[in-house]
CSV table of N, CA and C in Angstrom, one decimal:
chain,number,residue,atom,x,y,z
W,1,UNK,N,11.8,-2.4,-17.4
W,1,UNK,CA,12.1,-1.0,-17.4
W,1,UNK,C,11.1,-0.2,-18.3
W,2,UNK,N,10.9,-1.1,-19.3
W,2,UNK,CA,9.8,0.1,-20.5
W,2,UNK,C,8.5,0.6,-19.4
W,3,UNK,N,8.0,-0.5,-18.5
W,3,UNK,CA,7.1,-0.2,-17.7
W,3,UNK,C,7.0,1.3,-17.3
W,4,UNK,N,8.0,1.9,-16.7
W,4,UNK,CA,8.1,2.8,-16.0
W,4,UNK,C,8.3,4.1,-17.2
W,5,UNK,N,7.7,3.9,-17.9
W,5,UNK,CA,8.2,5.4,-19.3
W,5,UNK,C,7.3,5.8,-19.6
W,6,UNK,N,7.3,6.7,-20.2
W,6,UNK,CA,5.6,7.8,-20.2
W,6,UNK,C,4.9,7.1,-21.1
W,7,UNK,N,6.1,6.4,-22.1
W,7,UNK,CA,5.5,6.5,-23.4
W,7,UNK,C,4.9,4.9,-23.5
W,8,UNK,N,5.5,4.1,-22.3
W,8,UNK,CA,5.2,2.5,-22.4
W,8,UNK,C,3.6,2.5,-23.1
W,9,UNK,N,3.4,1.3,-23.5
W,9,UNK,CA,2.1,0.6,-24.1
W,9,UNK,C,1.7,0.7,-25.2
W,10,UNK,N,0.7,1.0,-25.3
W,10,UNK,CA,0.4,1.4,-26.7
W,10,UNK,C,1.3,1.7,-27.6
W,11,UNK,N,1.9,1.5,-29.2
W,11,UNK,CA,2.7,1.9,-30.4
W,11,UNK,C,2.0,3.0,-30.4
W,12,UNK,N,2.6,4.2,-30.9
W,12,UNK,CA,2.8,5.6,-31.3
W,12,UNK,C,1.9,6.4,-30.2
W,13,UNK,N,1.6,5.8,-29.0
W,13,UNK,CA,1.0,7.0,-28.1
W,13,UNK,C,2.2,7.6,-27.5
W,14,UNK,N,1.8,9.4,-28.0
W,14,UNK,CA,2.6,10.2,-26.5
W,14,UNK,C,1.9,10.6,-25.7
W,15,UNK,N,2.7,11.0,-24.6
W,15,UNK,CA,1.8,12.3,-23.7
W,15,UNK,C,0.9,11.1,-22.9
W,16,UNK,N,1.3,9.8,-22.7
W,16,UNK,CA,-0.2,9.2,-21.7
W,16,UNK,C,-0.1,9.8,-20.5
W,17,UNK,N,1.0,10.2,-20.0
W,17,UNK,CA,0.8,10.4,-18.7
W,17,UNK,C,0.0,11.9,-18.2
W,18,UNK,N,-0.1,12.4,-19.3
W,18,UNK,CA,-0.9,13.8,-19.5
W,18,UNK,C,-2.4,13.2,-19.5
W,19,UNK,N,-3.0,14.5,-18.8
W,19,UNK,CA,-4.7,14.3,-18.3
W,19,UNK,C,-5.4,14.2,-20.0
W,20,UNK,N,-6.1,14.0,-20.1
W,20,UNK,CA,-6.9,13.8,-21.6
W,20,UNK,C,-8.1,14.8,-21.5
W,21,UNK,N,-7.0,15.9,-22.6
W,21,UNK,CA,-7.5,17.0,-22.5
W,21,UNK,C,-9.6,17.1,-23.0
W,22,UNK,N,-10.5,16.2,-23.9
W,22,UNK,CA,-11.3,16.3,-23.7
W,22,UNK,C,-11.8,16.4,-22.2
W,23,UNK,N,-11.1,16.1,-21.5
W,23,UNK,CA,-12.1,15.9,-20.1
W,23,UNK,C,-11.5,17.4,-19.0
W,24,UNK,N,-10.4,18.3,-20.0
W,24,UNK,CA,-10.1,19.2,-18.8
W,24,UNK,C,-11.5,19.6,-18.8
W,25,UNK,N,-11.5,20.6,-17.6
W,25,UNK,CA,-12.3,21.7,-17.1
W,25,UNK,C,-11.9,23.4,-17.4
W,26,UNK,N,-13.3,23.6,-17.6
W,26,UNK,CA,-13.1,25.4,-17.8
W,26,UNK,C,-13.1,26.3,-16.3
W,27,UNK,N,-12.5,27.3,-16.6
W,27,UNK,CA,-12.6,28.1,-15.4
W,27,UNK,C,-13.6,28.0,-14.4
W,28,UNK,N,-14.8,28.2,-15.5
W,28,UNK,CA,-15.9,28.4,-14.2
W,28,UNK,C,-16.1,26.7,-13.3
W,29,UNK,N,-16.0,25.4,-14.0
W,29,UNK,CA,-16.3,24.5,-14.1
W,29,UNK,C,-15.2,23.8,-12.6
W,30,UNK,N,-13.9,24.6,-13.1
W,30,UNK,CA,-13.0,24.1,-12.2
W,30,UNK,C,-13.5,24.7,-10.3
W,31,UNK,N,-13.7,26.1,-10.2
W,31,UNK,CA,-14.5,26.9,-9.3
W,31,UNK,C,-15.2,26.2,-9.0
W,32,UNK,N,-16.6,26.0,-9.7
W,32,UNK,CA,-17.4,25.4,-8.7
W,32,UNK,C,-17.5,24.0,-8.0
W,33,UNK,N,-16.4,23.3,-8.9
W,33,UNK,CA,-15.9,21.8,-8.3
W,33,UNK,C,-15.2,22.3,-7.1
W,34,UNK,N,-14.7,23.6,-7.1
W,34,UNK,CA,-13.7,23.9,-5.4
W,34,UNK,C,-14.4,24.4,-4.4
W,35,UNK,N,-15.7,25.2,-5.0
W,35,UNK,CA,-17.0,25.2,-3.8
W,35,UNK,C,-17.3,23.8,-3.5
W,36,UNK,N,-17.3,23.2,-4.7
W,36,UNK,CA,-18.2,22.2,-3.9
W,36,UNK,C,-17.6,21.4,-2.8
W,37,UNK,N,-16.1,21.3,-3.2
W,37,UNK,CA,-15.2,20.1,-2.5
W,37,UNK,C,-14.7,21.1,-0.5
W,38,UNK,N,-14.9,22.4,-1.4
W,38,UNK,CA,-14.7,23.2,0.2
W,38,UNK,C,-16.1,22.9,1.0
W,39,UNK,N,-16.9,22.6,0.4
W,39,UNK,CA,-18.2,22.8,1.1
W,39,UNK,C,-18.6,21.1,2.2
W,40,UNK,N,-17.8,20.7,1.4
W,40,UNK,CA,-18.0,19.3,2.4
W,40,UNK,C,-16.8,19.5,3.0
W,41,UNK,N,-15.7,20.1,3.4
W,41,UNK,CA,-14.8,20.5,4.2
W,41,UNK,C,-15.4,20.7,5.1
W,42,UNK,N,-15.9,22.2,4.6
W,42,UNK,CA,-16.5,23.1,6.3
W,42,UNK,C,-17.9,21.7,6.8
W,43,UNK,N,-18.5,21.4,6.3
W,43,UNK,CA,-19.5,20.2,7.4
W,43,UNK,C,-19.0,19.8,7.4
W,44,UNK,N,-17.9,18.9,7.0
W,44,UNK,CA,-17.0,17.8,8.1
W,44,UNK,C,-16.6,18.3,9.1
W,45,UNK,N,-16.2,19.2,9.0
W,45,UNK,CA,-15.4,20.2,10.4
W,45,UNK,C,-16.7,20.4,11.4
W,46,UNK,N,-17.8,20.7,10.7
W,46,UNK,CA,-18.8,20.7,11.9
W,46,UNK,C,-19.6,19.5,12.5
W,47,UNK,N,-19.2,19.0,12.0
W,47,UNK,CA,-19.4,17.4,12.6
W,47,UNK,C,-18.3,16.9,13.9
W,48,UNK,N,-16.7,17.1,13.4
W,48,UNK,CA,-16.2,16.7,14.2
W,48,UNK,C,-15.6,17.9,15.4
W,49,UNK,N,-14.9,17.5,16.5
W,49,UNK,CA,-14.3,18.4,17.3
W,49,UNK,C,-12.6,19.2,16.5
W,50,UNK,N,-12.5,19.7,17.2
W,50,UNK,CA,-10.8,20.0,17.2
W,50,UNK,C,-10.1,19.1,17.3
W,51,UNK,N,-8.8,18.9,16.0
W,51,UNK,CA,-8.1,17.8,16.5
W,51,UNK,C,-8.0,16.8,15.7
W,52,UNK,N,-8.7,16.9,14.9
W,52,UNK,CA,-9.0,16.3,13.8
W,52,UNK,C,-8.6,17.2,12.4
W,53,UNK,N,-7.3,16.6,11.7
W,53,UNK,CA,-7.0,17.1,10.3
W,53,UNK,C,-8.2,17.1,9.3
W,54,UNK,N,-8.4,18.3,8.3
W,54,UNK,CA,-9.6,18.1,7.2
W,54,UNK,C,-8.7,18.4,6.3
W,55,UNK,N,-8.6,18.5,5.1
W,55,UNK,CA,-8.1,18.8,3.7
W,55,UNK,C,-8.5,18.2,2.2
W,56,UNK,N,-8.2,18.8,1.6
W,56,UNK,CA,-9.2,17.9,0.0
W,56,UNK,C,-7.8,18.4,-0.9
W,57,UNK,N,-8.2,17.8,-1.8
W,57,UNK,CA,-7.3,18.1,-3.4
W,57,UNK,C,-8.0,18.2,-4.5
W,58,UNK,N,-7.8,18.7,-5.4
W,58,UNK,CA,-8.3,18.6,-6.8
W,58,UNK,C,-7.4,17.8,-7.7
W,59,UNK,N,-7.4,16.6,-8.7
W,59,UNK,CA,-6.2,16.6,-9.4
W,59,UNK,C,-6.9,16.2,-11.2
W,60,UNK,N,-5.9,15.3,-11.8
W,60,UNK,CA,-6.6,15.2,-12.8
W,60,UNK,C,-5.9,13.4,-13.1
W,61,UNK,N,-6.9,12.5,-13.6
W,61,UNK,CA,-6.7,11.5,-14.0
W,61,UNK,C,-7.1,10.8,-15.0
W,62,UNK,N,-7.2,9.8,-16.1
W,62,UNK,CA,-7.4,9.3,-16.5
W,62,UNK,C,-9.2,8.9,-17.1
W,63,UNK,N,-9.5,9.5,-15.7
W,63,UNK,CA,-11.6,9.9,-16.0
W,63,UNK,C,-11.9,10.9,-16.0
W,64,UNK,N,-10.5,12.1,-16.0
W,64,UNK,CA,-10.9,13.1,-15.8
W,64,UNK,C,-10.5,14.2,-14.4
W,65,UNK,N,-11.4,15.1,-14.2
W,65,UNK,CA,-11.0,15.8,-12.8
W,65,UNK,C,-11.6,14.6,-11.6
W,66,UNK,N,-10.6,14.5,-10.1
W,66,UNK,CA,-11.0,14.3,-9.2
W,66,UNK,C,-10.7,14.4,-8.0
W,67,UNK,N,-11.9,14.8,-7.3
W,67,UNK,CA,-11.7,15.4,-6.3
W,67,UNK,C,-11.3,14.5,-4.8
W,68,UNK,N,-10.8,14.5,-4.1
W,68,UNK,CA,-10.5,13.7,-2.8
W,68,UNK,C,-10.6,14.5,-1.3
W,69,UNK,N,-11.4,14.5,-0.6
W,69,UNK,CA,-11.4,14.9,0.9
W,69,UNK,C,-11.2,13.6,1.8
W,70,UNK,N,-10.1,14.2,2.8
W,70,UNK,CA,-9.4,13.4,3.6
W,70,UNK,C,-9.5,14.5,4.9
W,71,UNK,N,-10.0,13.3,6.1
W,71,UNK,CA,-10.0,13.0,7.2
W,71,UNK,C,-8.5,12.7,8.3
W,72,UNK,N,-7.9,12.9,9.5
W,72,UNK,CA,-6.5,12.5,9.3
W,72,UNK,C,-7.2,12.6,11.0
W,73,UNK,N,-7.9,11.9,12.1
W,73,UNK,CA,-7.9,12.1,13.0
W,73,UNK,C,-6.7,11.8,14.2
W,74,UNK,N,-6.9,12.0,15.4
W,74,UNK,CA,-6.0,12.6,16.4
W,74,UNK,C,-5.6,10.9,16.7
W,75,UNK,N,-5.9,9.8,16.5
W,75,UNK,CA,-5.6,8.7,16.7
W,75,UNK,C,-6.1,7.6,15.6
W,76,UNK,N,-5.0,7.0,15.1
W,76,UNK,CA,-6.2,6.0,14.0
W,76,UNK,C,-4.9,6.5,12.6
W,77,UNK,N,-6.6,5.7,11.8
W,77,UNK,CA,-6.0,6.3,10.1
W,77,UNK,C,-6.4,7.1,10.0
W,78,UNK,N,-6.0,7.9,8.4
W,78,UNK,CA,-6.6,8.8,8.2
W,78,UNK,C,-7.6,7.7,7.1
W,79,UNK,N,-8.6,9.0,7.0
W,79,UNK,CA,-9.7,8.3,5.8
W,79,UNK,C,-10.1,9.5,4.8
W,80,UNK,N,-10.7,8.6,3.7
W,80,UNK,CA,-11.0,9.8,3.0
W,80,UNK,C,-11.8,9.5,1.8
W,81,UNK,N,-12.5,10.2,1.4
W,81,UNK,CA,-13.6,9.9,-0.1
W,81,UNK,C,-13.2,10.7,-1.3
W,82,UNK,N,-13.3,10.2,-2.4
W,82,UNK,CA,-12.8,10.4,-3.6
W,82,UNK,C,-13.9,10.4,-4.7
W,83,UNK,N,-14.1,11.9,-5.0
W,83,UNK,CA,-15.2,11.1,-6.2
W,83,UNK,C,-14.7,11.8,-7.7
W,84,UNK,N,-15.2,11.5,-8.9
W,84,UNK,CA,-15.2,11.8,-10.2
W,84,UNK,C,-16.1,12.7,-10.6
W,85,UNK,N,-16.8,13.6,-10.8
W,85,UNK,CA,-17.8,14.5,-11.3
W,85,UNK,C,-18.1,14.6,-12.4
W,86,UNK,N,-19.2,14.3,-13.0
W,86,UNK,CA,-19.6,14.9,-14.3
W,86,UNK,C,-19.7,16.2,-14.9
W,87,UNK,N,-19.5,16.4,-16.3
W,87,UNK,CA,-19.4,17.9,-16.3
W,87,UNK,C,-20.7,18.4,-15.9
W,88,UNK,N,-21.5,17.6,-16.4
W,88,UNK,CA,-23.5,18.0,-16.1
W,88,UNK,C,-23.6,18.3,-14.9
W,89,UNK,N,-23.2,17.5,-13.8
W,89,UNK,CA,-23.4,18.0,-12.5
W,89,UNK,C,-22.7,19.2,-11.7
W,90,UNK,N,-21.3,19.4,-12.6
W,90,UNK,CA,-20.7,20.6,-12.2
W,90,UNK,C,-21.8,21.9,-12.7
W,91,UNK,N,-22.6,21.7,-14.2
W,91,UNK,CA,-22.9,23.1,-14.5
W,91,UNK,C,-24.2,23.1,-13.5
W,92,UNK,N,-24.8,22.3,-13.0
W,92,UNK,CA,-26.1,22.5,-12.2
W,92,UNK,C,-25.8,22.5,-10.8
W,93,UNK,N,-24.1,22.3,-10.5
W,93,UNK,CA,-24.3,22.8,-9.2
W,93,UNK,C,-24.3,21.4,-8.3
W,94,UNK,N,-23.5,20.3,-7.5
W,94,UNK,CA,-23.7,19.3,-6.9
W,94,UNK,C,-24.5,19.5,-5.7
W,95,UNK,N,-25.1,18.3,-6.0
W,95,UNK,CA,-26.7,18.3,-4.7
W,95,UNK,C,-25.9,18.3,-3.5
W,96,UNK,N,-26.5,18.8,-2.8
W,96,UNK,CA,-26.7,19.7,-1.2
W,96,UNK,C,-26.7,18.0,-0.3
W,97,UNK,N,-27.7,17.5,-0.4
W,97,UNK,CA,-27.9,15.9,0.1
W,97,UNK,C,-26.8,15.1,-0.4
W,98,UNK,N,-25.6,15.2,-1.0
W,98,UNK,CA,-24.9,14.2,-1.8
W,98,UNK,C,-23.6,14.8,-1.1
W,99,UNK,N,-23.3,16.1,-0.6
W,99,UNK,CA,-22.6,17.2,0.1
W,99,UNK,C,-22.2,16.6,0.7
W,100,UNK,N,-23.6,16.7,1.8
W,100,UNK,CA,-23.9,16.4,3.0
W,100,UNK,C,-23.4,14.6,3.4
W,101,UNK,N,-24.0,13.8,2.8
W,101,UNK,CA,-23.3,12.3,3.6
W,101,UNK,C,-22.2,12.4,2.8
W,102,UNK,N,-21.5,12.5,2.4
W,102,UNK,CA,-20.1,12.7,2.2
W,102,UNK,C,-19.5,13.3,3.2
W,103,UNK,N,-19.5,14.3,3.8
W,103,UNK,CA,-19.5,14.6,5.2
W,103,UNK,C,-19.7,14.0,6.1
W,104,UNK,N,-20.9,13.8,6.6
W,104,UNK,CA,-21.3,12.6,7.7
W,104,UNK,C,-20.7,11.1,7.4
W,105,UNK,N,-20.3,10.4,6.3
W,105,UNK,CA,-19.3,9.7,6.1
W,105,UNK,C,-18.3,9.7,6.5
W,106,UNK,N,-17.8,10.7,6.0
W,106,UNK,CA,-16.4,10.8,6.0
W,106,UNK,C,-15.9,11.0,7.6
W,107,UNK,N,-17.0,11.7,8.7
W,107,UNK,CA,-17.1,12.4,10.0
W,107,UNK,C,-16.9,11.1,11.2
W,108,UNK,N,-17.7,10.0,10.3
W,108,UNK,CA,-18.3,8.7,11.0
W,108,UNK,C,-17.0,8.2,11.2
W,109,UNK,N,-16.9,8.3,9.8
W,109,UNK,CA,-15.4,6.9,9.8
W,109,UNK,C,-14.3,7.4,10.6
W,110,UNK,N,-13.8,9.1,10.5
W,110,UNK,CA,-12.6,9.4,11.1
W,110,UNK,C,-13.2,8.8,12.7
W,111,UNK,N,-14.3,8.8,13.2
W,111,UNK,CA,-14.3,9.1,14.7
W,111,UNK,C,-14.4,7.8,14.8
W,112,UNK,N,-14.9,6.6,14.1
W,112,UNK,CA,-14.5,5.1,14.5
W,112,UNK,C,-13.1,4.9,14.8
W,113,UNK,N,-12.1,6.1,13.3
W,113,UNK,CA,-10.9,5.2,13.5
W,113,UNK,C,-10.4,5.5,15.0
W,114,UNK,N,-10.9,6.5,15.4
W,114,UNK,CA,-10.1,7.2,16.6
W,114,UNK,C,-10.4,6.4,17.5
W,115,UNK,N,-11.8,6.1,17.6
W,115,UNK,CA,-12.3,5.5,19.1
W,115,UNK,C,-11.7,3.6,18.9
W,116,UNK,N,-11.3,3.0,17.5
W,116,UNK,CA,-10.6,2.0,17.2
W,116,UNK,C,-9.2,1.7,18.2
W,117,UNK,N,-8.8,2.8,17.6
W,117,UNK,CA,-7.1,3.2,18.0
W,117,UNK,C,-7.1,3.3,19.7
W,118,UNK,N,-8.2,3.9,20.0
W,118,UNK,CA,-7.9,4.0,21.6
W,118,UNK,C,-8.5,3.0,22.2
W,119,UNK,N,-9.4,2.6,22.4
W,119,UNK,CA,-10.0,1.0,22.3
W,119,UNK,C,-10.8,1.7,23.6
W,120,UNK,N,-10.9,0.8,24.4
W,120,UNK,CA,-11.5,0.7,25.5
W,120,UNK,C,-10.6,1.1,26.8
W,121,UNK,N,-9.7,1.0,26.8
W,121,UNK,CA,-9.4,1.2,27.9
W,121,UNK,C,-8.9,2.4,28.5
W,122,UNK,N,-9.6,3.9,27.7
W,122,UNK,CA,-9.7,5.4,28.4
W,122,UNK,C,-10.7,5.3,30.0
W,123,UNK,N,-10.4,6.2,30.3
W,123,UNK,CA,-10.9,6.4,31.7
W,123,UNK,C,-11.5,7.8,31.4
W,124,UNK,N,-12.8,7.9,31.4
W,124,UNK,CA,-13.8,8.9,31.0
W,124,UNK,C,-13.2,9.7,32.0
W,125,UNK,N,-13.3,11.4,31.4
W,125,UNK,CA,-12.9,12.5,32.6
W,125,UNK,C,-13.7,12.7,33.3
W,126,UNK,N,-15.1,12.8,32.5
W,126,UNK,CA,-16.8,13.1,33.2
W,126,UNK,C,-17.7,12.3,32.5
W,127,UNK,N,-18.7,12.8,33.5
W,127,UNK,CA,-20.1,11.8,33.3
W,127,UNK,C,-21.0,12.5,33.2
């Protein structure tokens, strides 16, 4: 039972289950982590068709802020990429190229899972 208590492990730690506040984020810091994580949103969506769930989160853990975009396609699993951010890379702005296959990733895998799940045996509408 101690397992499951905020306070388990460590003698005299409180608060573990709280984010470790050197690693929160400042206003501006938190923003442009939500441009960024929207921004691989909208290219995923332009990668795939209609039909296909997109959505992300912000949260906070243990290394700090992170971010997660998830894929949920029309058949299949959903999938999804998860990354950690540095604060350095939040003040300069996350590379454009780093955006990008994260997207095309993320784009790839949902449409494997879909074409997984339906397998082979669709009957093409056209040719």
């Amino acid at each position: 039972m101690n397992g499951n208590t905020p306070f388990a492990g460590v003698p005299d730690a409180v608060d573990t289950d709280q984010p470790n506040l050197s690693t929160e984020l400042t206003g501006d810091e938190r923003q442009q982590l939500r441009r960024a994580v929207a921004s691989i949103v909208a290219q995923t969506r332009e990668y795939l068709p209609d039909g296909y769930a997109i959505g992300s989160e912000l949260s906070y853990d243990s290394n700090g802020p992170r971010a997660t975009v998830a894929v949920h396609p029309p058949a299949g699993h959903a999938v999804s990429a998860g990354f950690t951010p540095d604060v350095d890379d939040l003040e300069s702005g996350l590379d454009d190229d780093d955006r990008r296959e994260v997207a095309r990733g993320l784009a790839a895998s949902a449409a494997m899972q879909a074409m997984a799940a339906v397998g082979d045996g669709m009957t093409p509408t056209a040719r």
